[in-house]
Amino acid sequence: MTNQPTRRRPRPSEAEPQGFPARRAALRLLDAVLRRGQPLEQALGAAAGGLALPADRGLAHNIAALTLRHLVDLDALIDGATRQRLPDDAKARMVLRMALAQALLLETPHHAAVATALPLVDGGPRKLVHGVLSALLKQGAALPALPRLPGETEERWRAAWGDEMIAAASAAIAERPPLDLSLRDRDATADWTERLGGVSLAPGHVRIGADADVTALPGYGSGDWWVQDLAASLPARLLGPGNGRTALDLCAAPGGKTMQLAAAGWHVIAVDQSQRRSERMRANLARTGLDAVVIQADLLSWAPEEPVDAILLDAPCSATGIFRRHPDVIHRIGPRQIAEMAEIQAALLDRALGWLKPGGRLVYATCSLEPAEGEAQIAALLAHRRDIAPVDIDAACLPAGIPVTAPGQVRTRPDLLADLGRLDGFFIALLSRTEPV
């Protein structure tokens, strides 16, 4: 019998430390976001696919998200402790970011942060990582209370919105935002506010704490409400009661606005290109007991059979307005992506307006803090479409503290409702078709 080589068992010191698989998944997540430009939530499935326990999956996501929230300041600590600057995409830098985030933000014991970091750089500069970590932790390194934004993002937003918004954005990304719930029955707002122990900022809305276990709350299983940021609920609110009229909800998944419109009495035709997201929308409709026609289609080739009374176009965008929920966006999105999205938005907006009855109304919305995807988009549209006009927005349709910023326009930013938990960044325009094209 031929002798087979035996595999050497690792010594105890070489065995994977407790919690290492979650850290390895977190490293994969950061690599997917920062090197390959993938959204954090989209990358989670592949990065954490080998984790059997939901708690490990949650830890991996939390480490990656916290690292992204404080990335600029973590890099400043690292650069201050190295003689030569590590490349932005170097594994050593990624591991140092993660380990420091755990030690300084999650209060992970220092020895555990180091022990789970070093195996991640096997075959790499372990001594460098160990030395930098040890030096910084012994020195009592600390992060500022308010994280700094990436330089390019900060410059762009300061030019658009000023210093006050930059300070608000830093405060917003420092903490997890509260959860907003939209109610199926707006007349039951007081009852659900009491039952859920929250606060209501508008009819049909309840705001609760960020740490709530959504699926365990009363009303989830019975479909009495769904999670939807208050800013994201504004576009559908502007269309008012449906009274059986027909509305198109375009780019509709996962269905929050579709459910709002259905609950307000609209006959809704909801269109989205993604099969997975359309299936999720159908599940949400089934849970809430609300009705809508769901169509999976590309809006650049699909068209309705006849003109409709109202259209809600929640256009694809950079999503920079939801940075406090998805901190990866401010590290992935730049001028090129914004310009590409603006081009798609213009094409969709121009096409959708052709499906509107004369006198009908269209709401255009983006979850973006970029003027190119909001104010500039509407200015360009109105300059070349003489059949389209802004519609005055009744301030009574908006929660207190959210102003109308221009005729037919609302802009939400994180400096609004600061003492009540803030808002995501949205741009919303209400338009009417005044005559046939």
Coordinates of C-alpha atoms in Angstrom, one line a residue, residues 176-182 196 198-199 201 205-215 217 225-230 324-325 420-422:
R176 CA -28.4 54.1 13.2
P177 CA -31.6 55.9 12.1
P178 CA -35.0 55.2 13.7
L179 CA -37.5 53.0 12.0
D180 CA -40.5 54.6 10.3
L181 CA -43.7 52.6 9.7
S182 CA -46.4 53.4 7.2
L196 CA -46.0 50.3 19.2
G198 CA -43.6 55.3 19.1
V199 CA -44.3 58.8 18.0
L201 CA -45.1 62.7 12.7
H205 CA -47.0 57.2 10.3
V206 CA -45.3 55.8 13.4
R207 CA -41.6 56.2 14.3
I208 CA -40.0 53.7 16.6
G209 CA -36.5 52.9 17.8
A210 CA -33.7 51.6 15.6
D211 CA -33.3 48.4 17.6
A212 CA -36.8 47.1 17.3
D213 CA -37.3 43.5 16.1
V214 CA -39.7 44.3 13.3
T215 CA -41.2 40.8 12.7
L217 CA -43.9 43.7 16.7
W225 CA -48.0 48.5 8.5
W226 CA -44.7 48.3 6.7
V227 CA -41.3 49.8 7.1
Q228 CA -40.8 53.0 5.1
D229 CA -38.8 56.1 5.9
L230 CA -40.9 59.1 6.4
R324 CA -27.3 56.9 6.9
R325 CA -29.0 53.5 6.3
L420 CA -37.0 63.9 16.1
G421 CA -34.6 61.5 14.4
R422 CA -33.9 63.2 11.1

